[in-house]
Tab-separated table of C-alpha atoms and ligand atoms in Angstrom:
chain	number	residue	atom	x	y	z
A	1	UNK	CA	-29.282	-14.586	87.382
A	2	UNK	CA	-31.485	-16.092	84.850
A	3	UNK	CA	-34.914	-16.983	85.849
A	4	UNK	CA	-37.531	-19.505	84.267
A	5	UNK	CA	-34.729	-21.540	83.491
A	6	UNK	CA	-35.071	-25.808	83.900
A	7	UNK	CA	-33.063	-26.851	87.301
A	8	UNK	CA	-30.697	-28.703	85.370
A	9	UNK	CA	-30.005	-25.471	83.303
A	10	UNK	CA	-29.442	-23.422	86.470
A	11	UNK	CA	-27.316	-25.490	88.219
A	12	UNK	CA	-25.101	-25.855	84.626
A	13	UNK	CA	-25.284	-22.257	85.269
A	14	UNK	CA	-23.799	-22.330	88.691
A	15	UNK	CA	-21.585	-24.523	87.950
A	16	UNK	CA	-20.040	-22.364	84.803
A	17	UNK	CA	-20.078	-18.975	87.472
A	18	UNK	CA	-18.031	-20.859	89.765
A	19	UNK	CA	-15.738	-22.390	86.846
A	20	UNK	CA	-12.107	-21.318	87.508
A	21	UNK	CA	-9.387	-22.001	84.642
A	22	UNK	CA	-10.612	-20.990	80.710
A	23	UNK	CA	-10.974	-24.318	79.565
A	24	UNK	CA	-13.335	-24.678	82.566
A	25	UNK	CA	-15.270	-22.135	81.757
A	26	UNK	CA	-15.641	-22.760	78.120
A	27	UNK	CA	-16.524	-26.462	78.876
A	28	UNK	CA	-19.381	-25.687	81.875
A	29	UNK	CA	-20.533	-22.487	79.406
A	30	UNK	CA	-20.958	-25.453	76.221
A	31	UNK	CA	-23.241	-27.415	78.681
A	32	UNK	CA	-25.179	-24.436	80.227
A	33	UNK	CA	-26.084	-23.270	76.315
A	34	UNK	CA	-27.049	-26.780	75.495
A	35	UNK	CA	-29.404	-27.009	78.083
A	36	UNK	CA	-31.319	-23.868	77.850
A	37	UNK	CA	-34.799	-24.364	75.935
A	38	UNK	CA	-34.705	-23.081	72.756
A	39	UNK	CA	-37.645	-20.149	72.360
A	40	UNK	CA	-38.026	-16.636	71.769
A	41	UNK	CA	-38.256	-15.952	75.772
A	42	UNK	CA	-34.345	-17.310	75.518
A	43	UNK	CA	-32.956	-15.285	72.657
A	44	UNK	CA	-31.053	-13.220	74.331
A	45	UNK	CA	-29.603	-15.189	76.817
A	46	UNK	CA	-28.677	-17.814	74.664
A	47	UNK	CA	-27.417	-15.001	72.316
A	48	UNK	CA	-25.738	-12.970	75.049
A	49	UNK	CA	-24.209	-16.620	76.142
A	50	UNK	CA	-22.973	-17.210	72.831
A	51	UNK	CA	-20.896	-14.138	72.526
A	52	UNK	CA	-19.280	-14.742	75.767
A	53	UNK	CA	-18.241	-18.333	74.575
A	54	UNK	CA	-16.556	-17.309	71.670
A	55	UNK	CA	-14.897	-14.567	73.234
A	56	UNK	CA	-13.938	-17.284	75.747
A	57	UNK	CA	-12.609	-19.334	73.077
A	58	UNK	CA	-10.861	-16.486	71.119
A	59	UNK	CA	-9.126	-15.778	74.332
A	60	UNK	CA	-7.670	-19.410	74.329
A	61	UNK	CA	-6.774	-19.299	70.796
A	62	UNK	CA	-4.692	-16.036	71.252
A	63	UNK	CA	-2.859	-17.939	73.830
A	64	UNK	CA	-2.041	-21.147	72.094
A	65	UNK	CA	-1.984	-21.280	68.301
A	66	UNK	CA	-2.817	-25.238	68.057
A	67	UNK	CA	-6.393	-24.656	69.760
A	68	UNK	CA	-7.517	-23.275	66.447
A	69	UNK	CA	-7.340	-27.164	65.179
A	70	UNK	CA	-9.837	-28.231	67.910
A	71	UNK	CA	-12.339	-25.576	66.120
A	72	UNK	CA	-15.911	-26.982	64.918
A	73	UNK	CA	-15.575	-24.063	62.360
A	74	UNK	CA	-12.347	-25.637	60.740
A	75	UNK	CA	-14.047	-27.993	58.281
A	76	UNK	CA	-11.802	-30.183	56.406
A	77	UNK	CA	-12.586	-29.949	53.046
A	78	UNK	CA	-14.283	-32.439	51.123
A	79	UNK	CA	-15.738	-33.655	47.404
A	80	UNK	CA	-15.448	-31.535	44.651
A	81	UNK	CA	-16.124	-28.336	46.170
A	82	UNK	CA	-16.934	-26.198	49.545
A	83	UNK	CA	-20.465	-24.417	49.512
A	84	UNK	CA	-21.418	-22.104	52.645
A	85	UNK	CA	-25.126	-21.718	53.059
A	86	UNK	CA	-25.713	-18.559	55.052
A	87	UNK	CA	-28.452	-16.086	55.993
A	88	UNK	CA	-29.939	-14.572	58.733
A	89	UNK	CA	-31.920	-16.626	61.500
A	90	UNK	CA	-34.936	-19.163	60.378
A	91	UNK	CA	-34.577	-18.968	56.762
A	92	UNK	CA	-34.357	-22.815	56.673
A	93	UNK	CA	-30.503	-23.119	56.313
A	94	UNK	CA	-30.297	-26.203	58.650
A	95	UNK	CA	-33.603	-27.782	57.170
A	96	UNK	CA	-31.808	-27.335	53.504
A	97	UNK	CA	-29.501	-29.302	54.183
A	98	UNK	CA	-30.734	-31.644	55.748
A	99	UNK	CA	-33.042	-32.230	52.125
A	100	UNK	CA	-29.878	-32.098	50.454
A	101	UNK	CA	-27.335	-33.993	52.051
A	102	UNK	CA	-27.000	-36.965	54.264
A	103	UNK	CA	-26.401	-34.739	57.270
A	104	UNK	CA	-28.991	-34.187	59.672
A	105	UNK	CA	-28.529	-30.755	61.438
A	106	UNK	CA	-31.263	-29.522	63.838
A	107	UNK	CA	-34.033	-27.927	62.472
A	108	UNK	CA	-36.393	-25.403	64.817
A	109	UNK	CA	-39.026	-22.585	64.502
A	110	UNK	CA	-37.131	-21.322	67.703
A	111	UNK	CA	-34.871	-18.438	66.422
A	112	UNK	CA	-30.541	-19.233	66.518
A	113	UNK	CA	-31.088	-23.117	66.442
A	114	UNK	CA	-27.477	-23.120	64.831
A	115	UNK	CA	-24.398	-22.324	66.673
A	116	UNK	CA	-22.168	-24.296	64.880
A	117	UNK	CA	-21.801	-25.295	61.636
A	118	UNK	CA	-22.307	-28.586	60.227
A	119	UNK	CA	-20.839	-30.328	56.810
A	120	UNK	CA	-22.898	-32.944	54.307
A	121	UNK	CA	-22.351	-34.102	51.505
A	122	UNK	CA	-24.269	-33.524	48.272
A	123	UNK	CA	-24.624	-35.295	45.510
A	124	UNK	CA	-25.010	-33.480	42.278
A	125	UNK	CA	-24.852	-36.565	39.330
A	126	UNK	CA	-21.910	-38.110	40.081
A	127	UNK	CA	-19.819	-35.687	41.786
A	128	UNK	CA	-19.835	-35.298	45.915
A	129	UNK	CA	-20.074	-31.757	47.081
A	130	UNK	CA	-19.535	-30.094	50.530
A	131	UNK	CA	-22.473	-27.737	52.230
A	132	UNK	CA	-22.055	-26.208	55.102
A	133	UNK	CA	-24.197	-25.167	57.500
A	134	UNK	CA	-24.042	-22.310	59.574
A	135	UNK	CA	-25.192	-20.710	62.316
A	136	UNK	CA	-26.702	-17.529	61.436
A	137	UNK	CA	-25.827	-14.057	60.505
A	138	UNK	CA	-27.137	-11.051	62.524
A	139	UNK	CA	-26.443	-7.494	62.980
A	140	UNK	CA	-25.417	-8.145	66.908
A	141	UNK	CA	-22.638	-10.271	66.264
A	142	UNK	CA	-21.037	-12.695	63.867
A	143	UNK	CA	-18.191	-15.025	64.742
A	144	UNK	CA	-14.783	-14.177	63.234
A	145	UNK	CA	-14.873	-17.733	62.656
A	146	UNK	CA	-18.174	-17.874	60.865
A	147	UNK	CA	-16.448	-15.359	58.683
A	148	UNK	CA	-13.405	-17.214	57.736
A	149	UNK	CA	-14.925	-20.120	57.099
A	150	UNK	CA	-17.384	-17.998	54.902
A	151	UNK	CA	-14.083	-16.824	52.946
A	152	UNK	CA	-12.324	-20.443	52.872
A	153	UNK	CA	-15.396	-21.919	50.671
A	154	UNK	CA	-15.766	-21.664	46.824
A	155	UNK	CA	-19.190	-20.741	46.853
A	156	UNK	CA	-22.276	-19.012	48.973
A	157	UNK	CA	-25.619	-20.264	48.993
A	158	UNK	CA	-27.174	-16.628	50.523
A	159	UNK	CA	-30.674	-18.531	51.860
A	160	UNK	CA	-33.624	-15.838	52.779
A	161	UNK	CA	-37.534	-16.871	53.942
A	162	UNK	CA	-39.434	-15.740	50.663
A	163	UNK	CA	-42.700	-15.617	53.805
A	164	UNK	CA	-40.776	-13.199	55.745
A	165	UNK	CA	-39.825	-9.821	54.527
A	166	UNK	CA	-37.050	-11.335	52.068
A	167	UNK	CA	-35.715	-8.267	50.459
A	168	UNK	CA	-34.469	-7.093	53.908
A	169	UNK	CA	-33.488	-9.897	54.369
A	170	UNK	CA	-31.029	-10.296	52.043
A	171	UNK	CA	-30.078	-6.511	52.057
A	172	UNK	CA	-29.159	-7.233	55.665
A	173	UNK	CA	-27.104	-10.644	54.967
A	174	UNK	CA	-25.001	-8.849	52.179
A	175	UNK	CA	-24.484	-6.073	53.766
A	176	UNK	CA	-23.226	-7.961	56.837
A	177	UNK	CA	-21.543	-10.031	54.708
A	178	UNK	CA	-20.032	-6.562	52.876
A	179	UNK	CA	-18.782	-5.196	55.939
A	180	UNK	CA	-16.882	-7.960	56.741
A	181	UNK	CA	-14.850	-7.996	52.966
A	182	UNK	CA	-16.633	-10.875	51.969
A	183	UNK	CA	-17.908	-9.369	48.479
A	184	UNK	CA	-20.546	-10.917	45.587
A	185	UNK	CA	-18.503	-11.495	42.630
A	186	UNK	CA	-20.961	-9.264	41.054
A	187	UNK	CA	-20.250	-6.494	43.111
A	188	UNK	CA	-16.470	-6.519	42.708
A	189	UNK	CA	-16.736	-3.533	40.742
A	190	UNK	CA	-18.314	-1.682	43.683
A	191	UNK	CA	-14.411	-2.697	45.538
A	192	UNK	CA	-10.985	-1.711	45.312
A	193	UNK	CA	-8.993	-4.744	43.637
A	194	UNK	CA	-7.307	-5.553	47.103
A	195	UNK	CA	-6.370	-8.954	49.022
A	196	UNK	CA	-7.890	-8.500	52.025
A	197	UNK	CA	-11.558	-8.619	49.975
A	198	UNK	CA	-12.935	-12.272	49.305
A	199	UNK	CA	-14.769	-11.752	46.015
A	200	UNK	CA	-17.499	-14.767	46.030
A	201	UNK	CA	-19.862	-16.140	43.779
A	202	UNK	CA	-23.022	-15.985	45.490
A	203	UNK	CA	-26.565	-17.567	44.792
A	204	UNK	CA	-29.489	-16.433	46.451
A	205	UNK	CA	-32.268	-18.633	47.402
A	206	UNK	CA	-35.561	-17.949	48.015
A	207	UNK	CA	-36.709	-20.630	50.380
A	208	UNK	CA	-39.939	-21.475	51.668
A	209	UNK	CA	-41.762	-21.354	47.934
A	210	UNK	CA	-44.153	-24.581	49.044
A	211	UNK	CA	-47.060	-23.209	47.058
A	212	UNK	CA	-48.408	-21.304	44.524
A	213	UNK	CA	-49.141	-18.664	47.191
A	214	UNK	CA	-45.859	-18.195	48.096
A	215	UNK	CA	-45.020	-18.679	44.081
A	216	UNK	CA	-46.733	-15.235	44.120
A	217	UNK	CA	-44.722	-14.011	47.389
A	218	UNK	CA	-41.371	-14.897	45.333
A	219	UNK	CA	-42.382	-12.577	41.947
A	220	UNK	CA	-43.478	-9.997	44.152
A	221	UNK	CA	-39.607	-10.074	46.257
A	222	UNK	CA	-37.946	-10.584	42.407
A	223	UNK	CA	-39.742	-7.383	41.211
A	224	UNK	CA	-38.750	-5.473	44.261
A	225	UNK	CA	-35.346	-6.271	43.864
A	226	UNK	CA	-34.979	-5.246	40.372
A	227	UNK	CA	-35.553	-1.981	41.736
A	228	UNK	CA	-33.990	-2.113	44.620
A	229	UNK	CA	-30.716	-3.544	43.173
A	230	UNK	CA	-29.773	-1.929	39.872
A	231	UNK	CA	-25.978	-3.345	40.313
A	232	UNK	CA	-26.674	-6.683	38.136
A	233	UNK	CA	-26.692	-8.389	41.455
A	234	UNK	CA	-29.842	-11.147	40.718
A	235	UNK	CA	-29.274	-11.515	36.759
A	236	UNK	CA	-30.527	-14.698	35.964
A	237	UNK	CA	-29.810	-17.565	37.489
A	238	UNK	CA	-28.109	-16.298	40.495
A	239	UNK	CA	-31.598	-16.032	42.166
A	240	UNK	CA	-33.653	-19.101	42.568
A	241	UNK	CA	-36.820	-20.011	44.387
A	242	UNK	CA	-36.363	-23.167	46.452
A	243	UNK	CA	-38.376	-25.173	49.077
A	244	UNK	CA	-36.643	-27.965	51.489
A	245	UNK	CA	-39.966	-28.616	52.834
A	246	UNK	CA	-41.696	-29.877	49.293
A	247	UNK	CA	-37.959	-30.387	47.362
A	248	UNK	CA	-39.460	-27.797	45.076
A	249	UNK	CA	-36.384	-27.123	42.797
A	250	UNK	CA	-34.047	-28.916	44.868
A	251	UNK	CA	-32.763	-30.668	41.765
A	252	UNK	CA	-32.626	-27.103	39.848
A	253	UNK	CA	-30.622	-25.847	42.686
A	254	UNK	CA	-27.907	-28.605	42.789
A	255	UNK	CA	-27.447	-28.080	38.927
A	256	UNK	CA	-26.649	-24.074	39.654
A	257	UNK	CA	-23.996	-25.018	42.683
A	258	UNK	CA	-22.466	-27.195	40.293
A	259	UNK	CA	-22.245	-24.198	37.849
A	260	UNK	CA	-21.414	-21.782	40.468
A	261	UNK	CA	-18.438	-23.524	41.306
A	262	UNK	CA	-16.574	-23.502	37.860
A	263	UNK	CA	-16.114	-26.872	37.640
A	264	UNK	CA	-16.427	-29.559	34.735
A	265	UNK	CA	-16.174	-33.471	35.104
A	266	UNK	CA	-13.401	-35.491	32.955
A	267	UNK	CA	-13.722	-39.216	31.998
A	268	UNK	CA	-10.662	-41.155	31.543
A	269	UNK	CA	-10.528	-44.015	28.741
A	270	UNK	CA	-7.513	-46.241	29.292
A	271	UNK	CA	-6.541	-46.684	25.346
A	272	UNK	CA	-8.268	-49.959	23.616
A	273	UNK	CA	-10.820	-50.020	27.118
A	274	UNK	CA	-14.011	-48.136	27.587
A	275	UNK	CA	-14.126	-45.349	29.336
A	276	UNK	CA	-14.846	-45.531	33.337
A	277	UNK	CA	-18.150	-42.998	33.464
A	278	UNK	CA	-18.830	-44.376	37.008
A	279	UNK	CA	-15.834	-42.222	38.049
A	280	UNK	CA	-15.425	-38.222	36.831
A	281	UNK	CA	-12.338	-36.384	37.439
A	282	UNK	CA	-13.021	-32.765	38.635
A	283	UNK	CA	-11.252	-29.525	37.082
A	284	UNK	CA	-11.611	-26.498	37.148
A	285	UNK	CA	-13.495	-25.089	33.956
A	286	UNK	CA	-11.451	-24.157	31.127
A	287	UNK	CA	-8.969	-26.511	32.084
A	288	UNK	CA	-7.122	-28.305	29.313
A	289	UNK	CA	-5.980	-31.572	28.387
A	290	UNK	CA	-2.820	-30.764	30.158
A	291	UNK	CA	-4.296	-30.289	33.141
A	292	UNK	CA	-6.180	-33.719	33.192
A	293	UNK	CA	-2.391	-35.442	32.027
A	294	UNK	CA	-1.537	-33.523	35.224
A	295	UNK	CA	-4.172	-34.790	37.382
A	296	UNK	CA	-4.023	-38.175	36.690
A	297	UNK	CA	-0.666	-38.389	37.280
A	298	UNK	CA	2.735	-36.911	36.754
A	299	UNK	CA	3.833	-39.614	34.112
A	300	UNK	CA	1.025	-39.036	31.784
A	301	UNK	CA	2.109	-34.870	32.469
A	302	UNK	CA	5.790	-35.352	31.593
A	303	UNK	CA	5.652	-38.265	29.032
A	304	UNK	CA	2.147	-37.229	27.243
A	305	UNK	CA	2.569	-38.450	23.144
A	306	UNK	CA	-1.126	-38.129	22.138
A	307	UNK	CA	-4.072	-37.226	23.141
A	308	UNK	CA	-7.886	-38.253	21.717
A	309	UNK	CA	-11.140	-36.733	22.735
A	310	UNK	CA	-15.110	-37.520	22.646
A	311	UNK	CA	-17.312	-34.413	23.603
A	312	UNK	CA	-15.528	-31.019	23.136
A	313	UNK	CA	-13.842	-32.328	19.557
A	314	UNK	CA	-14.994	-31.979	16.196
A	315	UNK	CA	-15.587	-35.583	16.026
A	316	UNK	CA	-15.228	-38.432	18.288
A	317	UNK	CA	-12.093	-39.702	19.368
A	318	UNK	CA	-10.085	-36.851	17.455
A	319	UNK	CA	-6.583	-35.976	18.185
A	320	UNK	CA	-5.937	-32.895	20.262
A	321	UNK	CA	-2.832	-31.124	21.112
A	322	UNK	CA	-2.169	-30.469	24.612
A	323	UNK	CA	-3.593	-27.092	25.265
A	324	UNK	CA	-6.981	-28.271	23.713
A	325	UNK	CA	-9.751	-26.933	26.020
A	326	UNK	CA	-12.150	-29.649	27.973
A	327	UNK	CA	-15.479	-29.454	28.663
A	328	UNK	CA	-18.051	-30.710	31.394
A	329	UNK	CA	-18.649	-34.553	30.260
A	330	UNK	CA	-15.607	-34.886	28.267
A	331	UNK	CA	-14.042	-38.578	27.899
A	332	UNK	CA	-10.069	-38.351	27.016
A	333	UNK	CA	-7.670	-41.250	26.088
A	334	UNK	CA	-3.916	-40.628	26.911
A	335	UNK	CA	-1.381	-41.962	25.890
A	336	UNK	CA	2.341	-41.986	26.766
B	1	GTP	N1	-42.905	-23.837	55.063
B	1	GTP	C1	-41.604	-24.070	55.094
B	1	GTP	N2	-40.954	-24.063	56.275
B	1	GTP	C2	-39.618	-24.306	56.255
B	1	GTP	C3	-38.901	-24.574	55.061
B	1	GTP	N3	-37.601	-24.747	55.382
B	1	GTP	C4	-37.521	-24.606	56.720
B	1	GTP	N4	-38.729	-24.342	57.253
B	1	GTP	C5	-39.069	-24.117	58.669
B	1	GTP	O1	-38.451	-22.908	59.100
B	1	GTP	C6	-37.988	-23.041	60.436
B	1	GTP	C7	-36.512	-22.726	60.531
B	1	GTP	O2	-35.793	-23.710	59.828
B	1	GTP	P1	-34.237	-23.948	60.096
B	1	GTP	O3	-33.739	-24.849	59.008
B	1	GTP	O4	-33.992	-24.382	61.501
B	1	GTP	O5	-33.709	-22.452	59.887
B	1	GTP	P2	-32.205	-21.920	60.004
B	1	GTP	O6	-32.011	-20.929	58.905
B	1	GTP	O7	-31.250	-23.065	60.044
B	1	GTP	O8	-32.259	-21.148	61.391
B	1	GTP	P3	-31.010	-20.806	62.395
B	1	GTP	O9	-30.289	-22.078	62.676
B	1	GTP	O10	-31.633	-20.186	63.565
B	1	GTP	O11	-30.165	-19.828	61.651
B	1	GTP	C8	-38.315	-24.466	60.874
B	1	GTP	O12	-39.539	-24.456	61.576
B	1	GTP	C9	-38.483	-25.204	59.562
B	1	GTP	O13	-39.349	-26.307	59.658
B	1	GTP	C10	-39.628	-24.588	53.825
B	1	GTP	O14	-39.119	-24.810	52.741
B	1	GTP	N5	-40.976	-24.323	53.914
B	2	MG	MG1	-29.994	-23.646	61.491
């Protein structure tokens, strides 16, 4: 029996021992969590706690398929892309973003604030993208649902605390990360080319670079890692030093999860109009003018005569075939 708990925490506890169907249990076990204080005296318990209720609620989705629905990890996807921002415990995952998007997850110095994730959105220019966060990763234990939501999302923002022993850090998220098949792109070639691996692209963020003190601490970790990681893990641009409590870079890193995510925005320009730039359509890169025809809708797909594009052409408004190659910021004209 737990002591030094609040009275209100105990009885929640009392009231979850003496719980007697699943659903019960899972719903007085939600409430006892929530009102244990959140501090290092609680870790355990609240970590101990955690792993019963999602063993709990793994037991009720192994008896009824549709409970997986109900899920707080089951984030409908939104925006132009999914982004996971993961790491171990305190990095500042929650208090990212919360600077970046209009979501407002809890923020704490009290270790395993998260235990569930939470979605914003993000506004990079003009096109919307989805962050999640997490709760985080540790060598104890990491929800099988953490995990697939992990693999369900186009990109990883891997988040360490540049203040706080960052190369282990990260060694320790990856190789969590690793041993659950969820792979850096950049380490595919360390993996058999099989299905069950989810071969990410993955940034790394430094956070916590307020000053030019911790400036210093974030050349120090980049040197140590050069050793440390001769597999071209952190070429350039994959590692970035970031602060949510100053915004330092913020802007920097919202440019790199828009290139990390392979993606280019499309303008259309209805023929004899200007274009609409107030509203992008979002392809993947390399896509061609095809694909937009496609995108836009069927008709322009199967009944496409010409094509004219400003941006990737020679010149403006030049006539392109159909397989002609967009880029980001293109403006095309169809017509059928
Ligand atoms: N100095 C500084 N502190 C930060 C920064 N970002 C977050 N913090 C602090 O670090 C602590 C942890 O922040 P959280 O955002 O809750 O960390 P988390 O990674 O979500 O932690 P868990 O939910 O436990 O996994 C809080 O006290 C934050 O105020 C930062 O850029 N600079
Ligand atoms: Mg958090």
């Amino acid at each position: 029996m737990p002591t030094n708990l609040p009275p209100d925490a105990l009885q929640a506890e009392k009231r979850y021992r003496e719980a007697e169907t699943l659903e019960d249990r899972i719903a007085t076990l939600e409430v006892y969590i929530g009102l244990i204080p959140k501090h290092k005296g609680t870790d355990h318990l609240r970590a101990d706690l955690r792993r019963q209720l999602s063993k709990l609620k793994a037991s009720v989705q192994s008896g009824k398929k549709t409970a997986r629905q109900d899920s707080a990890f089951r984030i409908d996807r939104e925006g132009a892309g999914q982004v996971a921002i993961v790491g171990v415990t305190n990095v500042g995952k929650s208090a990212l973003v919360a600077a970046l998007t209009n979501a407002t997850p809890e923020v704490s110095d009290a270790p395993y604030a998260t235990w569930e994730p939470t979605p914003g959105m993000m506004l990079v220019d003009d096109v919307q993208v989805q962050l999640i966060d997490t709760p985080p990763l540790s060598r104890d234990y990491v929800e099988p649902e953490l995990l697939s939501l992990i693999r369900r999302s186009d990109l990883i923002l891997l988040v360490v605390d540049v203040q706080t022993q960052p190369v282990q850090q990260l060694e320790e998220s990856i190789a969590i990360l690793e041993e659950h098949r969820i792979v850096p792109l950049n380490h595919k070639d360390n993996y058999p080319d099989d299905p069950r691996f989810a071969f990410k692209p993955l940034l790394v963020l430094a956070n916590k670079c307020d000053d030019q003190e911790a400036d210093e601490l974030f050349e120090i970790f980049s040197l140590l890692l050069d050793e440390k990681w001769p597999i071209p893990a952190l070429r350039a641009g994959t590692l970035l030093p970031v602060s949510a409590t100053t915004g330092h870079n913020l802007e920097q890193l919202k440019q790199a999860v828009f290139a990390g995510l392979a993606i280019i925005r499309v303008y259309a320009k209805p023929p004899g109009k200007d274009p609409d730039l107030t509203r992008p359509y979002v392809l993947p890169r390399d896509s061609t003018v095809e694909d937009f025809a496609r995108k836009i809708h069927k008709d322009f797909y199967d009944n496409l005569k010409s094509a004219r594009v400003w941006g990737s052409a020679t010149f403006d408004g030049q006539a392109v075939s159909r397989d002609h190659v967009l880029r980001d910021g293109d403006v095309v004209e169809l017509r059928i």
